[in-house]
Coordinates of N, CA and C in Angstrom, one line a residue:
M1335 N 109.9 147.2 188.1 CA 109.6 148.2 187.0 C 108.0 148.2 186.9
F1336 N 107.3 147.4 187.5 CA 105.9 147.4 187.4 C 105.3 147.9 188.8
D1337 N 104.0 148.3 188.7 CA 103.3 148.7 190.0 C 102.8 147.4 190.7
H1338 N 102.1 146.6 189.9 CA 101.7 145.3 190.4 C 101.3 144.3 189.3
V1339 N 101.5 143.1 189.5 CA 101.0 142.0 188.6 C 100.2 141.1 189.5
K1340 N 99.0 140.8 189.0 CA 98.0 140.0 189.7 C 97.6 138.8 188.8
F1341 N 97.7 137.6 189.3 CA 97.3 136.5 188.5 C 96.7 135.4 189.4
G1342 N 95.9 134.6 188.8 CA 95.3 133.5 189.5 C 96.1 132.2 189.5
V1343 N 96.0 131.5 190.6 CA 96.8 130.2 190.8 C 95.8 129.1 191.2
R1344 N 96.1 127.9 190.9 CA 95.3 126.8 191.3 C 95.4 126.5 192.8
D1345 N 96.6 126.4 193.3 CA 96.8 126.1 194.7 C 97.5 127.3 195.4
Y1346 N 96.6 128.1 196.0 CA 97.1 129.3 196.6 C 98.2 129.1 197.6
A1347 N 98.1 128.2 198.5 CA 99.1 128.0 199.6 C 100.4 127.6 199.0
A1348 N 100.4 126.7 198.0 CA 101.6 126.2 197.3 C 102.3 127.4 196.6
S1349 N 101.5 128.1 195.8 CA 102.1 129.2 195.1 C 102.6 130.3 195.9
K1350 N 101.9 130.7 197.0 CA 102.4 131.7 197.9 C 103.7 131.2 198.6
A1351 N 103.8 130.0 199.0 CA 105.0 129.5 199.6 C 106.2 129.5 198.5
F1352 N 105.8 129.1 197.3 CA 106.9 129.1 196.2 C 107.4 130.5 196.0
Y1353 N 106.6 131.5 195.9 CA 107.1 132.9 195.6 C 107.8 133.5 196.8
L1354 N 107.3 133.2 198.0 CA 108.0 133.7 199.2 C 109.4 133.2 199.3
Q1355 N 109.6 131.9 199.0 CA 110.9 131.2 199.1 C 111.8 131.6 197.9
A1356 N 111.2 131.6 196.7 CA 112.0 131.9 195.5 C 112.5 133.3 195.5
L1357 N 111.7 134.2 196.0 CA 112.0 135.7 195.9 C 112.6 136.2 197.2
A1358 N 112.8 135.4 198.2 CA 113.5 135.8 199.4 C 114.8 136.5 199.2
P1359 N 115.6 136.0 198.1 CA 116.9 136.7 197.9 C 116.8 138.2 197.6
I1360 N 115.6 138.7 197.2 CA 115.5 140.1 197.0 C 114.6 140.8 198.0
G1361 N 114.3 140.0 199.1 CA 113.6 140.6 200.2 C 112.1 140.7 200.1
V1362 N 111.5 139.8 199.3 CA 110.1 139.8 199.2 C 109.4 139.1 200.4
S1363 N 108.3 139.8 200.8 CA 107.5 139.2 201.9 C 106.0 139.6 201.7
V1364 N 105.1 139.1 202.5 CA 103.7 139.4 202.4 C 103.5 140.8 203.0
V1365 N 102.9 141.7 202.2 CA 102.6 143.0 202.7 C 101.1 143.2 202.9
G1366 N 100.3 142.3 202.4 CA 98.8 142.4 202.5 C 98.2 141.0 202.1
E1367 N 97.1 140.6 202.8 CA 96.5 139.3 202.5 C 95.1 139.3 202.9
G1368 N 94.3 138.7 202.1 CA 92.9 138.4 202.5 C 92.6 136.9 202.3
E1369 N 91.3 136.6 202.1 CA 90.9 135.3 201.8 C 91.6 134.8 200.5
P1370 N 91.8 133.5 200.3 CA 92.5 133.0 199.1 C 91.9 133.6 197.8
S1371 N 90.6 133.8 197.7 CA 89.9 134.3 196.5 C 90.3 135.7 196.3
Y1372 N 90.7 136.5 197.3 CA 91.2 137.8 197.2 C 92.7 137.8 197.0
G1373 N 93.4 137.0 197.8 CA 94.8 136.7 197.6 C 95.8 137.5 198.5
A1374 N 97.0 137.5 198.1 CA 98.1 138.1 198.9 C 98.9 139.0 198.0
E1375 N 99.4 140.1 198.6 CA 100.2 141.0 197.9 C 101.6 140.8 198.5
L1376 N 102.6 140.5 197.6 CA 104.0 140.3 197.9 C 104.8 141.4 197.4
S1377 N 105.7 141.9 198.2 CA 106.6 143.0 197.8 C 107.9 143.0 198.5
A1378 N 108.9 143.7 197.9 CA 110.2 143.8 198.6 C 110.3 145.2 199.3
G1379 N 109.2 145.8 199.5 CA 109.2 147.1 200.2 C 109.2 148.3 199.3
G1380 N 109.2 148.0 198.0 CA 109.2 149.1 197.0 C 107.9 149.5 196.6
E1381 N 107.8 150.0 195.4 CA 106.5 150.5 194.8 C 105.8 149.5 194.0
S1382 N 106.4 148.3 193.8 CA 105.8 147.3 193.0 C 105.5 146.1 193.8
S1383 N 104.5 145.3 193.3 CA 104.1 144.1 194.1 C 103.6 143.0 193.1
L1384 N 103.6 141.8 193.6 CA 103.1 140.7 192.9 C 101.9 140.2 193.7
C1385 N 100.7 140.0 193.1 CA 99.5 139.6 193.8 C 99.0 138.3 193.2
L1386 N 98.7 137.4 194.1 CA 98.3 136.0 193.8 C 96.9 135.8 194.3
F1387 N 96.0 135.2 193.6 CA 94.7 134.8 194.2 C 94.3 133.4 193.7
E1388 N 93.6 132.7 194.5 CA 93.2 131.3 194.1 C 92.0 131.4 193.2
T1389 N 92.0 130.6 192.1 CA 90.9 130.5 191.2 C 90.9 129.1 190.5
T1390 N 89.7 128.7 190.1 CA 89.6 127.4 189.4 C 89.7 127.6 187.9
E1391 N 89.7 128.9 187.4 CA 89.9 129.2 186.0 C 91.4 128.8 185.6
T1392 N 91.5 128.4 184.4 CA 92.9 128.1 183.9 C 93.5 129.4 183.5
P1393 N 94.5 129.9 184.2 CA 95.2 131.1 183.8 C 96.1 130.9 182.6
A1394 N 96.3 131.9 181.8 CA 97.2 131.8 180.7 C 98.6 131.9 181.3
H1395 N 99.6 131.2 180.7 CA 100.9 131.2 181.2 C 101.5 132.6 181.0
L1396 N 102.2 133.1 182.1 CA 102.8 134.4 182.1 C 104.3 134.3 182.1
H1397 N 105.0 135.3 181.7 CA 106.4 135.5 181.9 C 106.6 136.7 182.7
I1398 N 107.1 136.5 183.9 CA 107.3 137.7 184.8 C 108.8 137.7 185.1
A1399 N 109.4 138.9 184.9 CA 110.8 139.1 185.2 C 111.0 140.1 186.4
F1400 N 111.7 139.6 187.4 CA 112.0 140.5 188.6 C 113.4 140.9 188.4
V1401 N 113.7 142.1 188.9 CA 115.0 142.7 188.7 C 115.8 142.5 190.0
A1402 N 117.1 142.2 189.9 CA 118.0 142.0 191.1 C 119.2 143.0 190.9
P1403 N 119.6 143.7 191.9 CA 120.7 144.6 191.8 C 122.0 143.9 191.6
R1404 N 122.1 142.6 192.1 CA 123.4 141.9 192.0 C 123.2 140.5 191.4
R1405 N 124.2 140.0 190.7 CA 124.2 138.7 190.1 C 124.0 137.6 191.1
E1406 N 124.6 137.8 192.3 CA 124.5 136.8 193.3 C 123.1 136.5 193.7
Q1407 N 122.2 137.5 193.6 CA 120.8 137.4 193.9 C 120.1 136.5 192.8
V1408 N 120.6 136.7 191.6 CA 120.0 135.8 190.5 C 120.3 134.4 190.8
D1409 N 121.6 134.1 191.2 CA 122.0 132.7 191.6 C 121.1 132.2 192.7
A1410 N 121.0 133.0 193.8 CA 120.2 132.6 195.0 C 118.8 132.4 194.6
F1411 N 118.2 133.2 193.8 CA 116.8 133.0 193.3 C 116.7 131.7 192.7
H1412 N 117.6 131.3 191.8 CA 117.5 130.0 191.1 C 117.5 128.9 192.0
R1413 N 118.4 128.9 193.0 CA 118.5 127.8 194.0 C 117.3 127.8 194.8
A1414 N 116.8 129.0 195.3 CA 115.6 129.0 196.2 C 114.4 128.6 195.4
A1415 N 114.2 128.9 194.2 CA 113.0 128.6 193.4 C 113.0 127.1 193.2
L1416 N 114.2 126.5 192.9 CA 114.2 125.0 192.7 C 113.9 124.3 194.0
A1417 N 114.4 124.8 195.1 CA 114.2 124.2 196.4 C 112.7 124.3 196.8
A1418 N 112.0 125.4 196.2 CA 110.6 125.6 196.5 C 109.7 124.8 195.6
G1419 N 110.3 124.0 194.7 CA 109.5 123.1 193.9 C 109.4 123.6 192.4
G1420 N 110.1 124.7 192.1 CA 110.1 125.1 190.7 C 110.9 124.2 189.8
R1421 N 110.7 124.3 188.5 CA 111.4 123.5 187.5 C 112.4 124.4 186.8
D1422 N 113.6 124.0 186.6 CA 114.5 124.8 185.9 C 114.1 125.1 184.4
N1423 N 114.2 126.3 184.0 CA 113.9 126.7 182.7 C 115.0 127.6 182.1
G1424 N 116.2 127.5 182.7 CA 117.4 128.2 182.3 C 118.2 128.6 183.4
P1425 N 119.4 128.0 183.6 CA 120.2 128.3 184.8 C 120.8 129.7 184.8
P1426 N 121.3 130.2 185.9 CA 121.9 131.5 185.9 C 123.0 131.7 184.9
G1427 N 123.1 132.8 184.2 CA 124.1 133.0 183.3 C 123.8 134.2 182.4
L1428 N 124.9 134.6 181.6 CA 124.7 135.7 180.7 C 123.8 135.3 179.5
R1429 N 123.0 136.3 179.1 CA 122.2 136.1 177.9 C 122.6 137.3 177.0
P1430 N 123.7 137.2 176.3 CA 124.2 138.3 175.5 C 123.4 138.7 174.3
K1431 N 122.5 137.8 173.9 CA 121.6 138.1 172.8 C 120.6 139.3 173.2
Y1432 N 120.4 139.5 174.5 CA 119.6 140.6 175.0 C 120.5 141.9 175.1
H1433 N 121.5 141.8 175.9 CA 122.6 142.8 175.9 C 123.8 142.2 176.7
P1434 N 125.0 142.8 176.6 CA 126.2 142.2 177.2 C 126.1 141.9 178.7
N1435 N 125.4 142.6 179.4 CA 125.3 142.4 180.9 C 124.0 141.7 181.4
Y1436 N 123.2 141.2 180.5 CA 122.0 140.5 180.8 C 122.2 139.2 181.5
Y1437 N 122.2 139.2 182.8 CA 122.5 138.0 183.6 C 121.2 137.5 184.2
A1438 N 120.7 136.4 183.9 CA 119.4 135.9 184.3 C 119.3 134.4 184.6
A1439 N 118.2 134.1 185.3 CA 117.9 132.7 185.5 C 116.4 132.6 185.3
F1440 N 115.9 131.4 184.9 CA 114.5 131.2 184.7 C 114.0 129.9 185.3
V1441 N 112.8 129.9 185.9 CA 112.2 128.7 186.5 C 110.7 128.7 186.1
I1442 N 110.1 127.5 186.1 CA 108.7 127.4 185.9 C 108.0 127.2 187.3
D1443 N 107.0 128.0 187.6 CA 106.4 128.0 188.9 C 105.3 126.8 188.9
P1444 N 104.7 126.6 190.1 CA 103.7 125.5 190.2 C 102.5 125.6 189.2
D1445 N 102.2 126.7 188.6 CA 101.2 126.8 187.6 C 101.7 126.9 186.2
G1446 N 103.0 126.7 186.0 CA 103.5 126.7 184.6 C 104.0 128.1 184.1
H1447 N 104.0 129.1 185.0 CA 104.4 130.4 184.6 C 106.0 130.5 184.5
N1448 N 106.5 131.2 183.6 CA 107.9 131.3 183.4 C 108.4 132.5 184.2
I1449 N 109.1 132.3 185.3 CA 109.6 133.3 186.2 C 111.1 133.5 186.0
E1450 N 111.4 134.8 185.8 CA 112.8 135.2 185.6 C 113.3 136.1 186.6
M1451 N 114.6 136.0 187.0 CA 115.2 137.1 187.8 C 116.4 137.5 186.9
V1452 N 116.5 138.9 186.7 CA 117.5 139.4 185.9 C 118.3 140.5 186.6
C1453 N 119.6 140.5 186.3 CA 120.5 141.6 186.8 C 121.1 142.2 185.5
H1454 N 121.0 143.5 185.4 CA 121.5 144.2 184.2 C 122.9 144.8 184.5
A1455 N 123.4 144.7 185.7 CA 124.7 145.3 186.1 C 125.9 144.5 185.6
P1456 N 127.0 145.1 185.3 CA 128.2 144.3 185.0 C 128.7 143.6 186.2
A1457 N 129.5 142.5 185.9 CA 130.0 141.7 187.0 C 130.9 142.5 188.0

């Protein structure tokens, strides 16, 4: 739903590896890359991208939600993100307080950002 989100990370290589593995279930790959201070653009081939760059500044913690067409992809994201070194911040499941079909999972990335994958489709 976004064009791009760009934020700074402390360990560029670790964060890039984390996002590539965690977001592989929705087809994310590197579509552009420069020096770590410029960063990498990650996308699933659509119109939106996630851009990471290395910095020594302390970035504010973000909440980024990625959309998945199917609930199985939310499950796969959660497994992949944990395997990539993320910390669980909410296992896959329905969050009916948002709406009846809000199926999501949450992880904390290497820099403390809250990363969510959500599917709005019914089971």
